[in-house]
Amino acid sequence: MRLSQYFLPTLRDTPAEAQIVSHRLMLRAGLVRQQAAGIYSWLPLGLRVLRRIEAIVREEQNRAGAIELLMPTLQSAQLWRESGRYDDYGAEMLRIVDRHERDLLYGPTNEEMVTDIFRSTVRSYRDLPLNLYHIQWKFRDEIRPRFGVMRGREFLMKDAYSFDLDEAGARAAYNRMFVAYLNTFARMGLRAVPMRADTGPIGGDLSHEFIILAETGESQVFCDRQLVDMPPPGDVDFRSDLQPIVEARTALYAATEEMHDATRFEREVPEERRLSARGIEVGHIFYFGDKYSKAMNATVHGPDGVERPVQMGSYGIGVSRLVGAVIEASHDEAGIVWPDAIAPFDVAVLNLRAGDGATDAAAQHAYDTLGRSGLEALLDDTAERPGAKFSVMELIGIPWQLVIGPNGLARGVVELRHRASGERHELSLESALSKLGSR
Ligand code: 5CA
């Protein structure tokens, strides 16, 4: 992509309405634009990051055996009357009436709809286990939308729903999502700690929130420090028993504020390992058994021929929230520092003197070569001053900057800068390209 032909509306000044660093940087770097309270347009650079996060989530869901479908954003109120949640959900639900006076709603979550799909298609235990997920926009009329995309009203969620014959099967499904979540967040450069959590309007008795520690987090969390340093499970066989992996993480104390038990915390965790911090919830998983299947009559025949309500769980990831959460975890005074796996571009090529024949040719050559190596490059071919170019690149946080200027070229060198470490090296253009291409 050539910056001269791109749409990257960055802001020099800090927007007054943004209270936390990720929100400020998302507005300044031209990732999003607010359209109404808690409702955002995703500008091209932000959309690239959102899509990369989505792709990681999708890959890890598929690896764990979940199957993607796509349900609509608008739902019929009828389904929610069956579960009893049409009244229970309260003011957070955006209710809509169509021209035929039929009650609709903009989905805040999809337990009812997916249960309806299940009951109309699946009859036998032979079709289980089943886990269906989608990545779709949700709407919750939050009282206090704030912190940009972190607590929006319209937001992108991955939500998966598991169906099993019995509790043991449902627990195995829960464990698969638990493990998949640890790997998913690790790939984005995040260490997410699973913590026992309250189930709220989703219901059920077993639930974990996946929490990123950050000063600007919305909730207070308490855990054993050892959990923060535990490596992700990595490449596991999802057909095997995952209980030991889950147990290694759930045996240590970790709880959100609503579930916190100070006496237990002090009894179970030695003082030097007690961590009390702010956290951002990036995922939340629930096991709620037959809460929806019983109310909505979603049953299967077991091997014994007996018909019973299917056992269910649901598993959410805040895809759009993650963009903000990653920035909270990875930035400096100059701007965003994207982890490689979700950066909007892999490399920025800075042409310091656009219009100069030799510099243009070298920059073009770099851009073409990087493209052939399968890297996505953003070529700054604008006539801006070098200083302005550098500050925009620092702000938007692309992992590598390849700086090409007439003075360096005359000496046969370019500069390669690494955004995260700040390291800079002068080397020949060809060495720089082969270094980038071999990463
Ligand atoms: N049906 C269940 C699981 S699929 C569910 O809705 N769970 S949830 O309410 O916990 O939401 C799942 C995830 O969506 C949360 O962990 C959080 O990361 C994200 N999320 C929830 N509310 C918002 C919001 N207002 N803005 C941005 N992300 C949100």
Short mmCIF file of C-alpha atoms and ligand atoms in Angstrom, two decimals:
data_model
loop_
_atom_site.label_atom_id
_atom_site.label_comp_id
_atom_site.label_asym_id
_atom_site.label_seq_id
_atom_site.Cartn_x
_atom_site.Cartn_y
_atom_site.Cartn_z
CA MET A 1 0.00 0.00 0.00
CA ARG A 2 1.21 3.48 -0.93
CA LEU A 3 0.58 6.04 1.77
CA SER A 4 -0.06 8.72 -0.89
CA GLN A 5 -3.03 6.66 -2.07
CA TYR A 6 -4.17 5.36 1.29
CA PHE A 7 -6.69 6.69 3.79
CA LEU A 8 -4.90 7.24 7.07
CA PRO A 9 -6.40 10.22 8.91
CA THR A 10 -4.04 10.60 11.89
CA LEU A 11 -4.45 13.32 14.52
CA ARG A 12 -1.59 15.35 15.89
CA ASP A 13 -3.38 16.43 19.04
CA THR A 14 -4.71 14.26 21.78
CA PRO A 15 -8.51 14.10 21.62
CA ALA A 16 -9.95 15.49 24.84
CA GLU A 17 -12.72 12.91 25.17
CA ALA A 18 -10.39 9.92 25.48
CA GLN A 19 -9.56 8.95 29.06
CA ILE A 20 -7.25 5.98 28.53
CA VAL A 21 -4.17 5.52 26.43
CA SER A 22 -5.57 2.90 24.04
CA HIS A 23 -8.56 5.08 23.21
CA ARG A 24 -6.32 8.12 22.64
CA LEU A 25 -3.97 6.16 20.42
CA MET A 26 -6.77 4.52 18.44
CA LEU A 27 -8.19 7.94 17.61
CA ARG A 28 -4.80 9.53 16.93
CA ALA A 29 -3.54 6.68 14.76
CA GLY A 30 -6.72 6.76 12.67
CA LEU A 31 -7.96 3.27 13.61
CA VAL A 32 -11.51 4.20 14.51
CA ARG A 33 -13.89 7.11 14.50
CA GLN A 34 -16.77 7.56 16.91
CA GLN A 35 -20.22 7.81 15.29
CA ALA A 36 -22.38 7.89 18.42
CA ALA A 37 -21.79 6.95 22.06
CA GLY A 38 -20.13 3.51 22.02
CA ILE A 39 -20.52 3.11 18.25
CA TYR A 40 -17.49 3.29 15.97
CA SER A 41 -16.51 3.18 12.33
CA TRP A 42 -13.42 1.08 11.71
CA LEU A 43 -11.09 3.04 9.47
CA PRO A 44 -8.81 1.10 7.09
CA LEU A 45 -5.84 0.72 9.45
CA GLY A 46 -8.04 -0.33 12.38
CA LEU A 47 -9.96 -2.75 10.19
CA ARG A 48 -6.72 -4.49 9.23
CA VAL A 49 -5.91 -5.11 12.90
CA LEU A 50 -9.46 -6.24 13.64
CA ARG A 51 -9.30 -8.73 10.74
CA ARG A 52 -5.98 -10.14 11.90
CA ILE A 53 -7.29 -10.67 15.42
CA GLU A 54 -10.38 -12.29 13.95
CA ALA A 55 -8.19 -14.62 11.85
CA ILE A 56 -6.25 -15.83 14.91
CA VAL A 57 -9.46 -16.40 16.85
CA ARG A 58 -10.93 -18.32 13.91
CA GLU A 59 -7.85 -20.52 13.44
CA GLU A 60 -7.74 -21.49 17.11
CA GLN A 61 -11.49 -22.15 17.25
CA ASN A 62 -11.24 -24.40 14.20
CA ARG A 63 -8.23 -26.18 15.66
CA ALA A 64 -10.24 -26.94 18.81
CA GLY A 65 -13.01 -28.47 16.69
CA ALA A 66 -15.54 -25.64 16.67
CA ILE A 67 -17.43 -25.03 13.42
CA GLU A 68 -18.10 -21.57 12.03
CA LEU A 69 -21.51 -20.36 10.88
CA LEU A 70 -23.03 -16.88 10.75
CA MET A 71 -26.20 -15.86 12.52
CA PRO A 72 -27.90 -12.49 11.93
CA THR A 73 -27.59 -9.43 14.15
CA LEU A 74 -31.38 -9.02 14.34
CA GLN A 75 -33.34 -11.64 16.25
CA SER A 76 -37.00 -12.33 16.81
CA ALA A 77 -38.27 -11.48 20.29
CA GLN A 78 -40.26 -14.71 20.20
CA LEU A 79 -37.19 -16.86 20.83
CA TRP A 80 -36.21 -14.77 23.82
CA ARG A 81 -39.72 -15.05 25.27
CA GLU A 82 -39.24 -18.83 25.23
CA SER A 83 -36.13 -18.65 27.40
CA GLY A 84 -37.59 -15.94 29.62
CA ARG A 85 -34.75 -13.55 28.85
CA TYR A 86 -36.83 -11.09 26.80
CA ASP A 87 -38.00 -9.55 30.07
CA ASP A 88 -34.96 -10.43 32.18
CA TYR A 89 -32.36 -8.75 29.96
CA GLY A 90 -33.73 -5.29 30.76
CA ALA A 91 -32.62 -1.96 29.34
CA GLU A 92 -29.37 -3.30 27.90
CA MET A 93 -31.32 -4.93 25.09
CA LEU A 94 -32.05 -2.77 22.08
CA ARG A 95 -35.64 -3.53 21.07
CA ILE A 96 -36.90 -2.85 17.57
CA VAL A 97 -40.36 -3.01 16.01
CA ASP A 98 -40.67 -3.73 12.29
CA ARG A 99 -43.37 -2.42 9.91
CA HIS A 100 -45.61 -5.39 10.71
CA GLU A 101 -45.42 -4.50 14.40
CA ARG A 102 -43.30 -7.57 15.08
CA ASP A 103 -40.87 -7.33 17.97
CA LEU A 104 -37.23 -7.76 17.06
CA LEU A 105 -34.03 -7.09 18.94
CA TYR A 106 -30.41 -6.43 18.05
CA GLY A 107 -28.67 -9.50 19.48
CA PRO A 108 -26.57 -8.97 22.62
CA THR A 109 -25.64 -12.71 22.50
CA ASN A 110 -26.99 -15.81 20.71
CA GLU A 111 -27.85 -18.64 23.13
CA GLU A 112 -31.52 -18.67 22.10
CA MET A 113 -30.93 -18.52 18.36
CA VAL A 114 -28.30 -21.24 18.30
CA THR A 115 -30.49 -23.45 20.51
CA ASP A 116 -33.28 -22.97 17.98
CA ILE A 117 -30.96 -24.02 15.14
CA PHE A 118 -29.91 -27.05 17.15
CA ARG A 119 -33.40 -28.23 18.12
CA SER A 120 -34.66 -28.03 14.55
CA THR A 121 -31.79 -30.11 13.16
CA VAL A 122 -30.21 -32.45 15.72
CA ARG A 123 -32.00 -35.43 17.28
CA SER A 124 -29.39 -37.99 18.25
CA TYR A 125 -26.35 -38.25 20.51
CA ARG A 126 -24.52 -39.56 17.43
CA ASP A 127 -24.35 -35.98 16.11
CA LEU A 128 -22.55 -34.84 19.29
CA PRO A 129 -20.30 -33.30 20.40
CA LEU A 130 -21.06 -30.16 18.45
CA ASN A 131 -19.66 -26.66 18.88
CA LEU A 132 -20.95 -23.88 16.62
CA TYR A 133 -19.48 -20.38 16.61
CA HIS A 134 -19.71 -17.12 14.76
CA ILE A 135 -17.91 -13.79 14.73
CA GLN A 136 -20.65 -11.21 14.62
CA TRP A 137 -21.54 -7.70 15.81
CA LYS A 138 -23.48 -7.43 19.03
CA PHE A 139 -25.36 -4.57 20.60
CA ARG A 140 -25.71 -3.89 24.32
CA ASP A 141 -27.13 -0.58 25.39
CA GLU A 142 -24.51 -0.13 28.11
CA ILE A 143 -25.35 2.63 30.61
CA ARG A 144 -21.80 3.94 30.44
CA PRO A 145 -20.08 3.14 27.17
CA ARG A 146 -16.49 4.27 27.67
CA PHE A 147 -12.84 3.74 26.91
CA GLY A 148 -13.52 3.59 23.17
CA VAL A 149 -13.93 0.08 21.79
CA MET A 150 -13.22 -1.46 25.20
CA ARG A 151 -16.76 -0.91 26.39
CA GLY A 152 -18.74 -0.12 23.30
CA ARG A 153 -22.43 -0.50 22.65
CA GLU A 154 -21.88 -2.10 19.26
CA PHE A 155 -18.94 -4.52 19.38
CA LEU A 156 -17.56 -7.54 17.59
CA MET A 157 -17.66 -10.83 19.49
CA LYS A 158 -16.70 -14.39 18.77
CA ASP A 159 -19.31 -16.53 20.43
CA ALA A 160 -19.26 -20.32 20.44
CA TYR A 161 -21.91 -22.69 21.75
CA SER A 162 -21.29 -26.31 22.69
CA PHE A 163 -23.80 -29.17 22.74
CA ASP A 164 -23.20 -32.47 24.53
CA LEU A 165 -25.17 -35.45 25.73
CA ASP A 166 -24.06 -35.31 29.35
CA GLU A 167 -22.17 -33.27 31.89
CA ALA A 168 -18.88 -35.10 31.30
CA GLY A 169 -19.08 -34.29 27.58
CA ALA A 170 -19.93 -30.67 28.32
CA ARG A 171 -16.95 -30.36 30.67
CA ALA A 172 -14.65 -31.73 27.98
CA ALA A 173 -16.08 -29.11 25.58
CA TYR A 174 -15.46 -26.43 28.22
CA ASN A 175 -11.87 -27.62 28.60
CA ARG A 176 -11.27 -27.47 24.84
CA MET A 177 -12.36 -23.82 24.76
CA PHE A 178 -10.34 -23.08 27.91
CA VAL A 179 -7.16 -24.38 26.25
CA ALA A 180 -7.96 -22.76 22.89
CA TYR A 181 -8.37 -19.39 24.66
CA LEU A 182 -4.96 -19.58 26.33
CA ASN A 183 -3.34 -20.24 22.93
CA THR A 184 -5.43 -17.59 21.16
CA PHE A 185 -4.42 -14.76 23.50
CA ALA A 186 -0.78 -15.88 23.61
CA ARG A 187 -0.59 -15.59 19.82
CA MET A 188 -1.58 -11.93 20.15
CA GLY A 189 1.27 -11.34 22.57
CA LEU A 190 -1.05 -11.32 25.58
CA ARG A 191 -0.87 -13.30 28.81
CA ALA A 192 -4.48 -13.90 29.77
CA VAL A 193 -5.19 -15.34 33.20
CA PRO A 194 -8.32 -17.49 33.62
CA MET A 195 -10.23 -16.45 36.74
CA ARG A 196 -13.33 -17.82 38.39
CA ALA A 197 -16.14 -15.49 37.52
CA ASP A 198 -19.74 -14.61 38.08
CA THR A 199 -22.16 -15.81 35.38
CA GLY A 200 -24.48 -12.76 35.23
CA PRO A 201 -27.30 -12.80 32.69
CA ILE A 202 -25.91 -15.81 30.81
CA GLY A 203 -26.40 -18.09 33.84
CA GLY A 204 -24.95 -21.42 34.93
CA ASP A 205 -22.59 -22.46 37.71
CA LEU A 206 -19.16 -22.79 36.11
CA SER A 207 -17.50 -19.83 34.48
CA HIS A 208 -14.09 -18.30 33.86
CA GLU A 209 -13.12 -14.88 32.65
CA PHE A 210 -9.84 -14.49 30.77
CA ILE A 211 -8.17 -11.38 32.13
CA ILE A 212 -5.30 -9.24 30.85
CA LEU A 213 -3.64 -7.29 33.63
CA ALA A 214 -3.59 -3.54 32.90
CA GLU A 215 -3.78 -0.46 35.09
CA THR A 216 -6.75 0.85 33.15
CA GLY A 217 -8.73 -2.39 33.52
CA GLU A 218 -12.35 -2.04 34.54
CA SER A 219 -12.36 -4.69 37.24
CA GLN A 220 -10.32 -5.52 40.31
CA VAL A 221 -8.86 -9.03 40.18
CA PHE A 222 -6.94 -11.23 42.62
CA CYS A 223 -4.62 -14.07 41.73
CA ASP A 224 -1.51 -16.09 42.39
CA ARG A 225 1.39 -14.42 40.54
CA GLN A 226 2.51 -17.81 39.22
CA LEU A 227 -0.49 -17.86 36.91
CA VAL A 228 0.71 -14.78 35.07
CA ASP A 229 3.99 -16.44 34.14
CA MET A 230 2.55 -19.78 33.01
CA PRO A 231 3.29 -20.49 29.34
CA PRO A 232 0.35 -21.31 27.02
CA PRO A 233 -0.38 -25.03 26.42
CA GLY A 234 0.64 -24.72 22.74
CA ASP A 235 0.17 -27.62 20.37
CA VAL A 236 -2.15 -30.06 22.13
CA ASP A 237 -4.27 -32.94 20.88
CA PHE A 238 -7.82 -31.69 21.30
CA ARG A 239 -9.12 -35.27 21.31
CA SER A 240 -7.13 -36.06 24.45
CA ASP A 241 -8.17 -35.40 28.05
CA LEU A 242 -7.39 -31.75 28.71
CA GLN A 243 -8.37 -31.82 32.38
CA PRO A 244 -4.73 -31.85 33.63
CA ILE A 245 -3.94 -28.68 31.63
CA VAL A 246 -7.05 -26.94 32.95
CA GLU A 247 -6.43 -28.14 36.49
CA ALA A 248 -2.87 -26.83 36.51
CA ARG A 249 -4.38 -23.38 35.97
CA THR A 250 -7.52 -23.62 38.08
CA ALA A 251 -5.76 -25.12 41.12
CA LEU A 252 -4.08 -21.77 41.81
CA TYR A 253 -6.15 -18.92 43.24
CA ALA A 254 -7.59 -16.46 40.71
CA ALA A 255 -10.88 -14.62 41.04
CA THR A 256 -12.65 -11.52 39.85
CA GLU A 257 -13.99 -9.06 42.41
CA GLU A 258 -17.49 -10.63 42.53
CA MET A 259 -16.05 -14.08 43.29
CA HIS A 260 -13.18 -12.95 45.52
CA ASP A 261 -12.84 -14.52 48.96
CA ALA A 262 -10.21 -12.60 50.94
CA THR A 263 -9.88 -15.29 53.62
CA ARG A 264 -9.22 -18.03 51.08
CA PHE A 265 -6.81 -15.76 49.17
CA GLU A 266 -4.71 -15.19 52.28
CA ARG A 267 -4.86 -18.83 53.33
CA GLU A 268 -3.99 -20.31 49.93
CA VAL A 269 -1.51 -17.83 48.45
CA PRO A 270 1.80 -16.96 50.17
CA GLU A 271 2.08 -13.19 50.66
CA GLU A 272 4.84 -12.59 48.10
CA ARG A 273 2.74 -14.27 45.40
CA ARG A 274 -0.51 -12.40 46.10
CA LEU A 275 -1.37 -10.20 43.17
CA SER A 276 -4.19 -7.69 43.36
CA ALA A 277 -4.50 -5.70 40.17
CA ARG A 278 -6.80 -4.16 37.57
CA GLY A 279 -7.81 -6.37 34.67
CA ILE A 280 -9.44 -6.27 31.24
CA GLU A 281 -11.82 -9.13 30.45
CA VAL A 282 -11.03 -10.34 26.93
CA GLY A 283 -12.92 -13.63 27.07
CA HIS A 284 -15.59 -15.32 29.15
CA ILE A 285 -16.67 -18.96 29.12
CA PHE A 286 -19.76 -20.51 30.69
CA TYR A 287 -21.13 -23.95 31.41
CA PHE A 288 -24.87 -23.72 32.03
CA GLY A 289 -26.11 -27.26 31.41
CA ASP A 290 -29.76 -27.36 30.37
CA LYS A 291 -30.75 -23.77 31.18
CA TYR A 292 -31.71 -22.99 27.58
CA SER A 293 -32.25 -26.49 26.20
CA LYS A 294 -34.88 -27.28 28.85
CA ALA A 295 -36.73 -24.01 28.43
CA MET A 296 -36.64 -24.28 24.63
CA ASN A 297 -37.11 -28.02 24.37
CA ALA A 298 -33.82 -28.86 22.65
CA THR A 299 -33.42 -32.57 23.29
CA VAL A 300 -31.43 -35.53 21.98
CA HIS A 301 -31.94 -39.28 22.17
CA GLY A 302 -29.15 -40.97 24.11
CA PRO A 303 -27.70 -44.44 23.37
CA ASP A 304 -30.36 -45.82 25.76
CA GLY A 305 -33.11 -44.32 23.59
CA VAL A 306 -34.08 -41.86 26.34
CA GLU A 307 -34.66 -38.27 25.24
CA ARG A 308 -33.06 -35.54 27.36
CA PRO A 309 -32.23 -31.84 27.16
CA VAL A 310 -28.81 -31.25 25.61
CA GLN A 311 -26.00 -29.93 27.86
CA MET A 312 -24.69 -26.57 26.76
CA GLY A 313 -21.96 -24.01 27.31
CA SER A 314 -21.12 -20.68 25.66
CA TYR A 315 -17.76 -19.08 25.01
CA GLY A 316 -17.15 -15.43 24.16
CA ILE A 317 -14.15 -13.43 23.01
CA GLY A 318 -14.27 -9.64 22.73
CA VAL A 319 -12.71 -9.30 19.28
CA SER A 320 -13.07 -5.52 18.96
CA ARG A 321 -12.20 -5.02 22.65
CA LEU A 322 -8.95 -6.89 22.01
CA VAL A 323 -7.70 -4.13 19.71
CA GLY A 324 -7.83 -1.74 22.68
CA ALA A 325 -6.53 -4.35 25.13
CA VAL A 326 -3.46 -5.08 23.00
CA ILE A 327 -2.67 -1.36 22.82
CA GLU A 328 -3.04 -1.02 26.61
CA ALA A 329 -0.49 -3.83 26.93
CA SER A 330 1.86 -2.62 24.20
CA HIS A 331 2.63 1.06 23.63
CA ASP A 332 5.12 3.78 24.57
CA GLU A 333 5.16 7.59 24.60
CA ALA A 334 5.47 7.76 20.83
CA GLY A 335 2.56 5.47 20.03
CA ILE A 336 1.38 1.92 19.48
CA VAL A 337 3.81 -1.03 19.40
CA TRP A 338 1.93 -3.79 17.54
CA PRO A 339 2.91 -7.39 18.20
CA ASP A 340 4.00 -8.92 14.86
CA ALA A 341 1.02 -11.29 14.67
CA ILE A 342 -1.64 -8.58 14.51
CA ALA A 343 0.17 -5.55 13.10
CA PRO A 344 -1.74 -3.79 10.29
CA PHE A 345 1.37 -3.97 8.09
CA ASP A 346 4.55 -5.96 8.56
CA VAL A 347 6.98 -3.30 7.38
CA ALA A 348 6.89 0.44 6.73
CA VAL A 349 9.16 1.66 3.94
CA LEU A 350 10.00 5.34 4.39
CA ASN A 351 11.13 7.19 1.32
CA LEU A 352 12.78 10.27 2.87
CA ARG A 353 12.98 12.19 -0.40
CA ALA A 354 10.06 11.37 -2.65
CA GLY A 355 10.78 12.75 -6.13
CA ASP A 356 14.51 11.98 -6.02
CA GLY A 357 15.20 9.40 -8.74
CA ALA A 358 17.59 7.12 -6.83
CA THR A 359 15.57 7.21 -3.60
CA ASP A 360 12.30 6.53 -5.43
CA ALA A 361 13.84 3.59 -7.29
CA ALA A 362 15.31 2.05 -4.12
CA ALA A 363 12.03 2.48 -2.21
CA GLN A 364 10.06 0.96 -5.08
CA HIS A 365 12.50 -1.95 -5.28
CA ALA A 366 12.16 -2.52 -1.52
CA TYR A 367 8.38 -2.41 -1.72
CA ASP A 368 8.23 -4.92 -4.59
CA THR A 369 10.73 -7.31 -3.00
CA LEU A 370 8.92 -7.31 0.35
CA GLY A 371 5.66 -8.03 -1.47
CA ARG A 372 7.23 -11.01 -3.22
CA SER A 373 8.40 -12.35 0.17
CA GLY A 374 4.77 -12.35 1.30
CA LEU A 375 5.13 -9.32 3.56
CA GLU A 376 2.63 -6.49 3.64
CA ALA A 377 4.41 -3.18 3.35
CA LEU A 378 3.20 0.40 3.73
CA LEU A 379 5.30 2.64 1.50
CA ASP A 380 5.47 6.25 2.65
CA ASP A 381 5.93 7.96 -0.70
CA THR A 382 4.53 11.31 0.42
CA ALA A 383 6.33 14.65 0.27
CA GLU A 384 6.19 15.15 4.06
CA ARG A 385 9.29 16.16 6.05
CA PRO A 386 11.28 13.19 7.44
CA GLY A 387 10.46 14.25 11.03
CA ALA A 388 6.73 14.12 10.34
CA LYS A 389 7.09 10.75 8.62
CA PHE A 390 8.94 9.29 11.59
CA SER A 391 6.36 10.47 14.08
CA VAL A 392 3.46 9.01 12.10
CA MET A 393 5.27 5.67 11.81
CA GLU A 394 6.06 5.63 15.53
CA LEU A 395 2.41 6.45 16.24
CA ILE A 396 0.93 3.69 14.07
CA GLY A 397 3.40 1.16 15.42
CA ILE A 398 4.34 -1.02 12.43
CA PRO A 399 6.94 -3.54 13.73
CA TRP A 400 9.75 -2.64 11.26
CA GLN A 401 10.68 0.62 9.55
CA LEU A 402 12.95 0.53 6.53
CA VAL A 403 14.29 4.06 6.12
CA ILE A 404 15.63 4.99 2.70
CA GLY A 405 17.19 8.41 2.18
CA PRO A 406 19.50 10.01 -0.39
CA ASN A 407 22.42 10.45 2.03
CA GLY A 408 22.43 6.84 3.12
CA LEU A 409 22.02 5.58 -0.43
CA ALA A 410 25.09 7.59 -1.48
CA ARG A 411 27.01 5.59 1.16
CA GLY A 412 25.29 2.35 0.09
CA VAL A 413 23.18 1.98 3.22
CA VAL A 414 19.62 2.18 4.50
CA GLU A 415 18.42 2.09 8.12
CA LEU A 416 16.36 -0.70 9.61
CA ARG A 417 14.48 0.21 12.79
CA HIS A 418 12.71 -2.17 15.10
CA ARG A 419 9.71 -0.44 16.70
CA ALA A 420 9.52 -2.55 19.86
CA SER A 421 13.18 -2.42 20.93
CA GLY A 422 14.09 0.88 19.29
CA GLU A 423 17.15 -0.81 17.79
CA ARG A 424 18.51 0.72 14.59
CA HIS A 425 21.00 -0.72 12.14
CA GLU A 426 22.62 0.67 9.05
CA LEU A 427 23.08 -1.96 6.37
CA SER A 428 22.82 -2.41 2.64
CA LEU A 429 19.33 -2.43 1.13
CA GLU A 430 19.76 -6.04 0.00
CA SER A 431 20.81 -7.21 3.48
CA ALA A 432 17.87 -5.36 5.01
CA LEU A 433 15.46 -6.98 2.55
CA SER A 434 16.83 -10.46 3.09
CA LYS A 435 16.71 -9.97 6.86
CA LEU A 436 13.06 -8.92 6.69
CA GLY A 437 12.19 -11.62 4.16
CA SER A 438 13.67 -14.39 6.29
CA ARG A 439 11.68 -13.49 9.38
N1 5CA B 1 -22.86 -15.53 25.39
C1 5CA B 1 -21.74 -15.34 26.25
C2 5CA B 1 -20.54 -16.08 25.76
S1 5CA B 1 -20.54 -16.30 24.07
C3 5CA B 1 -21.44 -13.87 26.40
O1 5CA B 1 -22.09 -13.04 25.83
N2 5CA B 1 -20.44 -13.56 27.22
S2 5CA B 1 -19.97 -12.09 27.67
O2 5CA B 1 -21.09 -11.29 28.00
O3 5CA B 1 -19.02 -12.26 28.70
O4 5CA B 1 -19.26 -11.43 26.44
C4 5CA B 1 -18.14 -12.06 25.84
C5 5CA B 1 -16.99 -11.08 25.67
O5 5CA B 1 -17.40 -9.98 24.87
C6 5CA B 1 -16.49 -10.46 26.95
O6 5CA B 1 -15.54 -11.30 27.59
C7 5CA B 1 -15.85 -9.17 26.47
O7 5CA B 1 -14.51 -9.42 26.06
C8 5CA B 1 -16.68 -8.83 25.26
N3 5CA B 1 -17.62 -7.73 25.58
C9 5CA B 1 -18.71 -7.79 26.38
N4 5CA B 1 -19.32 -6.59 26.47
C10 5CA B 1 -18.59 -5.75 25.68
C11 5CA B 1 -18.70 -4.36 25.35
N5 5CA B 1 -19.70 -3.61 25.82
N6 5CA B 1 -17.78 -3.82 24.52
C12 5CA B 1 -16.77 -4.58 24.02
N7 5CA B 1 -16.62 -5.88 24.30
C13 5CA B 1 -17.51 -6.46 25.12
#
